[in-house]
């Protein structure tokens, strides 16, 4: 029996699913990763951020917006870190198949809105494709959200130090601060060092966050596996970043909850 305030789909009984899940319900599928994050952060970083953000959002606005959380997908497309022992990863085609299969299963609930809440940048391009494919195959209205939009996919950070040169994309200042807030017991700041690809800073286009995407693996930029400067990270900044992300996600989900296709007759004039 689910607890009164639970928004976890898996805690419902079959009769409760039939009673509580409606076409207007919004299903939220958190997606993380288990991968190396340098010497100072745990493999679970992306998985933990996805799970904790989803739970915080459900607590804050889940009842008002009729949100229901699917189980977090912990293993995803992370083979840019495949060189590092402990990293678990799916091939691109496998992730698309897994997401499609879960969406097919979730469609039986009768809900018509499905949100991918993704905290691993390596998944982002594939999940854009998945949104379109699931829309075509199942008729779901599909959406992609990030607790923190990756810097190399257009995201921006107001907390990151200037020394990261806008390229703190993995295990840098922001991610380390967030982990110091969520799970400080898993962070070893004595091993935190700056690893920023300064040689790319002069490029306007071929750089992280530039207009030309390029293939890379995390050990292309040094043996530590992270890209950024975690040295000055703090739990206080992590708390601010996390709480700001939850507020933004609830704003985005409020629009998703009422989103529909179709043009107003006035729009065609």
GROMACS .gro file of C-alpha atoms in nm:
model
  269
    1UNK     CA    1   0.000   0.000   0.000
    2UNK     CA    2   0.143   0.337  -0.097
    3UNK     CA    3   0.200   0.602   0.170
    4UNK     CA    4  -0.051   0.892   0.154
    5UNK     CA    5   0.196   1.141   0.007
    6UNK     CA    6   0.383   0.905  -0.221
    7UNK     CA    7   0.415   0.995  -0.588
    8UNK     CA    8   0.605   0.677  -0.679
    9UNK     CA    9   0.427   0.472  -0.942
   10UNK     CA   10   0.594   0.154  -0.816
   11UNK     CA   11   0.434   0.191  -0.472
   12UNK     CA   12   0.080   0.180  -0.612
   13UNK     CA   13  -0.131  -0.133  -0.625
   14UNK     CA   14  -0.302  -0.230  -0.950
   15UNK     CA   15  -0.640  -0.090  -0.835
   16UNK     CA   16  -0.465   0.233  -0.731
   17UNK     CA   17  -0.301   0.268  -1.072
   18UNK     CA   18  -0.643   0.238  -1.235
   19UNK     CA   19  -0.788   0.488  -0.991
   20UNK     CA   20  -0.513   0.749  -0.968
   21UNK     CA   21  -0.343   0.763  -1.308
   22UNK     CA   22  -0.546   0.967  -1.554
   23UNK     CA   23  -0.488   1.095  -1.908
   24UNK     CA   24  -0.394   1.430  -1.754
   25UNK     CA   25  -0.130   1.275  -1.526
   26UNK     CA   26   0.236   1.348  -1.597
   27UNK     CA   27   0.476   1.054  -1.577
   28UNK     CA   28   0.833   1.153  -1.491
   29UNK     CA   29   1.119   0.918  -1.572
   30UNK     CA   30   1.446   1.020  -1.400
   31UNK     CA   31   1.756   0.914  -1.593
   32UNK     CA   32   2.105   0.925  -1.447
   33UNK     CA   33   2.429   0.737  -1.495
   34UNK     CA   34   2.687   0.533  -1.306
   35UNK     CA   35   3.022   0.661  -1.429
   36UNK     CA   36   3.355   0.796  -1.314
   37UNK     CA   37   3.352   1.158  -1.200
   38UNK     CA   38   3.719   1.212  -1.137
   39UNK     CA   39   3.905   1.120  -0.818
   40UNK     CA   40   3.687   1.326  -0.584
   41UNK     CA   41   3.326   1.230  -0.672
   42UNK     CA   42   3.145   0.893  -0.663
   43UNK     CA   43   3.024   0.694  -0.961
   44UNK     CA   44   2.664   0.755  -0.852
   45UNK     CA   45   2.678   1.135  -0.897
   46UNK     CA   46   2.441   1.162  -1.197
   47UNK     CA   47   2.211   0.888  -1.068
   48UNK     CA   48   2.186   1.057  -0.729
   49UNK     CA   49   2.114   1.402  -0.876
   50UNK     CA   50   1.839   1.261  -1.099
   51UNK     CA   51   1.677   1.069  -0.814
   52UNK     CA   52   1.698   1.350  -0.558
   53UNK     CA   53   1.575   1.613  -0.801
   54UNK     CA   54   1.278   1.395  -0.896
   55UNK     CA   55   1.188   1.334  -0.532
   56UNK     CA   56   1.219   1.703  -0.447
   57UNK     CA   57   1.001   1.801  -0.741
   58UNK     CA   58   0.739   1.542  -0.648
   59UNK     CA   59   0.734   1.671  -0.291
   60UNK     CA   60   0.707   2.033  -0.396
   61UNK     CA   61   0.460   2.025  -0.685
   62UNK     CA   62   0.372   1.660  -0.749
   63UNK     CA   63   0.023   1.669  -0.604
   64UNK     CA   64  -0.073   2.000  -0.765
   65UNK     CA   65   0.048   1.887  -1.109
   66UNK     CA   66  -0.052   1.520  -1.080
   67UNK     CA   67   0.306   1.398  -1.126
   68UNK     CA   68   0.402   1.031  -1.090
   69UNK     CA   69   0.762   0.916  -1.073
   70UNK     CA   70   0.886   0.612  -1.262
   71UNK     CA   71   1.192   0.431  -1.122
   72UNK     CA   72   1.521   0.607  -1.196
   73UNK     CA   73   1.715   0.456  -1.485
   74UNK     CA   74   2.065   0.435  -1.338
   75UNK     CA   75   2.261   0.290  -1.631
   76UNK     CA   76   2.256   0.485  -1.955
   77UNK     CA   77   2.474   0.601  -2.245
   78UNK     CA   78   2.807   0.670  -2.073
   79UNK     CA   79   3.069   0.507  -2.293
   80UNK     CA   80   3.263   0.832  -2.314
   81UNK     CA   81   3.383   0.708  -1.973
   82UNK     CA   82   3.420   0.342  -2.073
   83UNK     CA   83   3.797   0.360  -2.016
   84UNK     CA   84   3.735   0.394  -1.641
   85UNK     CA   85   3.671   0.077  -1.435
   86UNK     CA   86   3.338   0.095  -1.254
   87UNK     CA   87   3.159   0.293  -1.523
   88UNK     CA   88   2.845   0.114  -1.642
   89UNK     CA   89   2.709   0.201  -1.982
   90UNK     CA   90   2.461   0.112  -2.255
   91UNK     CA   91   2.516   0.148  -2.626
   92UNK     CA   92   2.323   0.430  -2.791
   93UNK     CA   93   2.085   0.191  -2.964
   94UNK     CA   94   2.033   0.000  -2.638
   95UNK     CA   95   1.936   0.313  -2.447
   96UNK     CA   96   1.687   0.410  -2.718
   97UNK     CA   97   1.539   0.060  -2.702
   98UNK     CA   98   1.519   0.062  -2.322
   99UNK     CA   99   1.354   0.403  -2.312
  100UNK     CA  100   1.109   0.297  -2.583
  101UNK     CA  101   1.020  -0.023  -2.399
  102UNK     CA  102   0.964   0.159  -2.070
  103UNK     CA  103   0.749   0.416  -2.251
  104UNK     CA  104   0.544   0.136  -2.408
  105UNK     CA  105   0.490  -0.011  -2.064
  106UNK     CA  106   0.402   0.326  -1.911
  107UNK     CA  107   0.147   0.392  -2.186
  108UNK     CA  108  -0.075   0.118  -2.040
  109UNK     CA  109  -0.148   0.347  -1.743
  110UNK     CA  110  -0.350   0.578  -1.965
  111UNK     CA  111  -0.135   0.884  -1.891
  112UNK     CA  112  -0.059   1.086  -2.203
  113UNK     CA  113   0.239   1.296  -2.092
  114UNK     CA  114   0.588   1.151  -2.039
  115UNK     CA  115   0.887   1.351  -1.916
  116UNK     CA  116   1.248   1.238  -1.930
  117UNK     CA  117   1.427   1.406  -1.638
  118UNK     CA  118   1.790   1.362  -1.737
  119UNK     CA  119   2.099   1.446  -1.533
  120UNK     CA  120   2.370   1.303  -1.763
  121UNK     CA  121   2.482   1.510  -2.060
  122UNK     CA  122   2.584   1.205  -2.261
  123UNK     CA  123   2.216   1.111  -2.285
  124UNK     CA  124   2.086   1.446  -2.405
  125UNK     CA  125   2.113   1.407  -2.785
  126UNK     CA  126   1.965   1.056  -2.771
  127UNK     CA  127   1.675   1.164  -2.552
  128UNK     CA  128   1.587   1.440  -2.799
  129UNK     CA  129   1.556   1.161  -3.057
  130UNK     CA  130   1.362   0.945  -2.808
  131UNK     CA  131   1.108   1.224  -2.753
  132UNK     CA  132   1.025   1.225  -3.123
  133UNK     CA  133   1.029   0.845  -3.162
  134UNK     CA  134   0.806   0.782  -2.860
  135UNK     CA  135   0.570   1.055  -2.980
  136UNK     CA  136   0.544   0.884  -3.319
  137UNK     CA  137   0.512   0.528  -3.194
  138UNK     CA  138   0.289   0.572  -2.888
  139UNK     CA  139   0.121   0.910  -2.919
  140UNK     CA  140   0.267   1.028  -2.587
  141UNK     CA  141   0.331   1.397  -2.548
  142UNK     CA  142   0.701   1.379  -2.463
  143UNK     CA  143   0.936   1.626  -2.298
  144UNK     CA  144   1.302   1.643  -2.196
  145UNK     CA  145   1.405   1.826  -1.879
  146UNK     CA  146   1.737   1.863  -1.700
  147UNK     CA  147   1.793   1.959  -1.337
  148UNK     CA  148   2.098   2.135  -1.480
  149UNK     CA  149   2.121   2.180  -1.857
  150UNK     CA  150   2.472   2.064  -1.957
  151UNK     CA  151   2.707   2.348  -2.044
  152UNK     CA  152   2.802   2.177  -2.370
  153UNK     CA  153   2.434   2.169  -2.467
  154UNK     CA  154   2.361   2.536  -2.411
  155UNK     CA  155   2.342   2.549  -2.032
  156UNK     CA  156   2.489   2.834  -1.830
  157UNK     CA  157   2.608   2.859  -1.470
  158UNK     CA  158   2.608   3.168  -1.254
  159UNK     CA  159   2.805   2.995  -0.978
  160UNK     CA  160   3.094   2.847  -1.175
  161UNK     CA  161   3.429   3.022  -1.136
  162UNK     CA  162   3.572   3.220  -1.425
  163UNK     CA  163   3.868   2.982  -1.427
  164UNK     CA  164   3.651   2.707  -1.570
  165UNK     CA  165   3.623   2.915  -1.890
  166UNK     CA  166   3.264   2.798  -1.934
  167UNK     CA  167   3.380   2.439  -1.974
  168UNK     CA  168   3.316   2.282  -1.633
  169UNK     CA  169   3.105   2.007  -1.782
  170UNK     CA  170   3.195   1.703  -1.572
  171UNK     CA  171   3.291   1.684  -1.207
  172UNK     CA  172   3.360   2.056  -1.192
  173UNK     CA  173   3.254   2.333  -0.956
  174UNK     CA  174   2.876   2.305  -0.987
  175UNK     CA  175   2.850   1.927  -0.978
  176UNK     CA  176   3.088   1.904  -0.684
  177UNK     CA  177   2.897   2.174  -0.495
  178UNK     CA  178   2.571   1.988  -0.550
  179UNK     CA  179   2.721   1.664  -0.422
  180UNK     CA  180   2.861   1.845  -0.117
  181UNK     CA  181   2.502   1.949  -0.049
  182UNK     CA  182   2.336   1.614  -0.121
  183UNK     CA  183   2.595   1.362  -0.003
  184UNK     CA  184   2.908   1.519   0.146
  185UNK     CA  185   3.010   1.181   0.285
  186UNK     CA  186   3.077   1.062  -0.072
  187UNK     CA  187   3.300   1.357  -0.170
  188UNK     CA  188   3.676   1.368  -0.111
  189UNK     CA  189   3.781   1.730  -0.154
  190UNK     CA  190   4.143   1.642  -0.072
  191UNK     CA  191   4.158   1.491  -0.423
  192UNK     CA  192   3.990   1.783  -0.600
  193UNK     CA  193   4.213   1.943  -0.865
  194UNK     CA  194   4.154   2.177  -1.158
  195UNK     CA  195   4.134   2.005  -1.497
  196UNK     CA  196   4.018   2.252  -1.764
  197UNK     CA  197   4.113   2.226  -2.135
  198UNK     CA  198   4.265   2.574  -2.151
  199UNK     CA  199   4.389   2.511  -2.504
  200UNK     CA  200   4.027   2.524  -2.625
  201UNK     CA  201   3.955   2.859  -2.462
  202UNK     CA  202   4.070   3.057  -2.764
  203UNK     CA  203   3.835   2.872  -2.997
  204UNK     CA  204   3.509   3.041  -3.081
  205UNK     CA  205   3.344   2.732  -3.228
  206UNK     CA  206   3.529   2.407  -3.151
  207UNK     CA  207   3.506   2.404  -2.774
  208UNK     CA  208   3.265   2.287  -2.507
  209UNK     CA  209   2.963   2.509  -2.549
  210UNK     CA  210   3.076   2.619  -2.895
  211UNK     CA  211   2.882   2.591  -3.220
  212UNK     CA  212   3.070   2.280  -3.344
  213UNK     CA  213   3.004   1.957  -3.152
  214UNK     CA  214   3.290   1.709  -3.150
  215UNK     CA  215   3.341   1.353  -3.036
  216UNK     CA  216   3.539   1.308  -2.716
  217UNK     CA  217   3.610   1.076  -2.429
  218UNK     CA  218   3.676   1.206  -2.080
  219UNK     CA  219   4.036   1.085  -2.077
  220UNK     CA  220   4.111   1.298  -2.385
  221UNK     CA  221   4.164   1.586  -2.141
  222UNK     CA  222   4.379   1.418  -1.877
  223UNK     CA  223   4.402   1.103  -1.668
  224UNK     CA  224   4.176   1.222  -1.386
  225UNK     CA  225   3.860   1.200  -1.597
  226UNK     CA  226   3.688   1.521  -1.490
  227UNK     CA  227   3.659   1.847  -1.682
  228UNK     CA  228   3.629   2.154  -1.464
  229UNK     CA  229   3.756   2.308  -1.142
  230UNK     CA  230   3.603   2.159  -0.827
  231UNK     CA  231   3.856   2.314  -0.586
  232UNK     CA  232   3.634   2.600  -0.464
  233UNK     CA  233   3.307   2.406  -0.453
  234UNK     CA  234   3.090   2.452  -0.141
  235UNK     CA  235   2.779   2.290   0.002
  236UNK     CA  236   2.618   2.633   0.034
  237UNK     CA  237   2.646   2.693  -0.339
  238UNK     CA  238   2.525   2.338  -0.401
  239UNK     CA  239   2.215   2.401  -0.192
  240UNK     CA  240   2.139   2.719  -0.385
  241UNK     CA  241   2.192   2.545  -0.718
  242UNK     CA  242   1.978   2.248  -0.622
  243UNK     CA  243   1.691   2.450  -0.479
  244UNK     CA  244   1.697   2.677  -0.785
  245UNK     CA  245   1.683   2.373  -1.011
  246UNK     CA  246   1.381   2.231  -0.827
  247UNK     CA  247   1.200   2.565  -0.856
  248UNK     CA  248   1.272   2.580  -1.230
  249UNK     CA  249   1.165   2.219  -1.284
  250UNK     CA  250   0.831   2.286  -1.115
  251UNK     CA  251   0.779   2.590  -1.340
  252UNK     CA  252   0.858   2.380  -1.647
  253UNK     CA  253   0.635   2.095  -1.533
  254UNK     CA  254   0.347   2.336  -1.468
  255UNK     CA  255   0.357   2.428  -1.837
  256UNK     CA  256   0.393   2.065  -1.940
  257UNK     CA  257   0.088   1.968  -1.732
  258UNK     CA  258  -0.133   2.196  -1.941
  259UNK     CA  259   0.049   2.168  -2.271
  260UNK     CA  260  -0.144   2.043  -2.572
  261UNK     CA  261  -0.107   2.045  -2.948
  262UNK     CA  262  -0.339   2.220  -3.190
  263UNK     CA  263  -0.357   2.573  -3.314
  264UNK     CA  264  -0.603   2.820  -3.178
  265UNK     CA  265  -0.824   2.943  -3.464
  266UNK     CA  266  -0.709   3.298  -3.389
  267UNK     CA  267  -0.346   3.192  -3.452
  268UNK     CA  268  -0.413   3.122  -3.819
  269UNK     CA  269  -0.523   3.475  -3.899
   0.00000   0.00000   0.00000
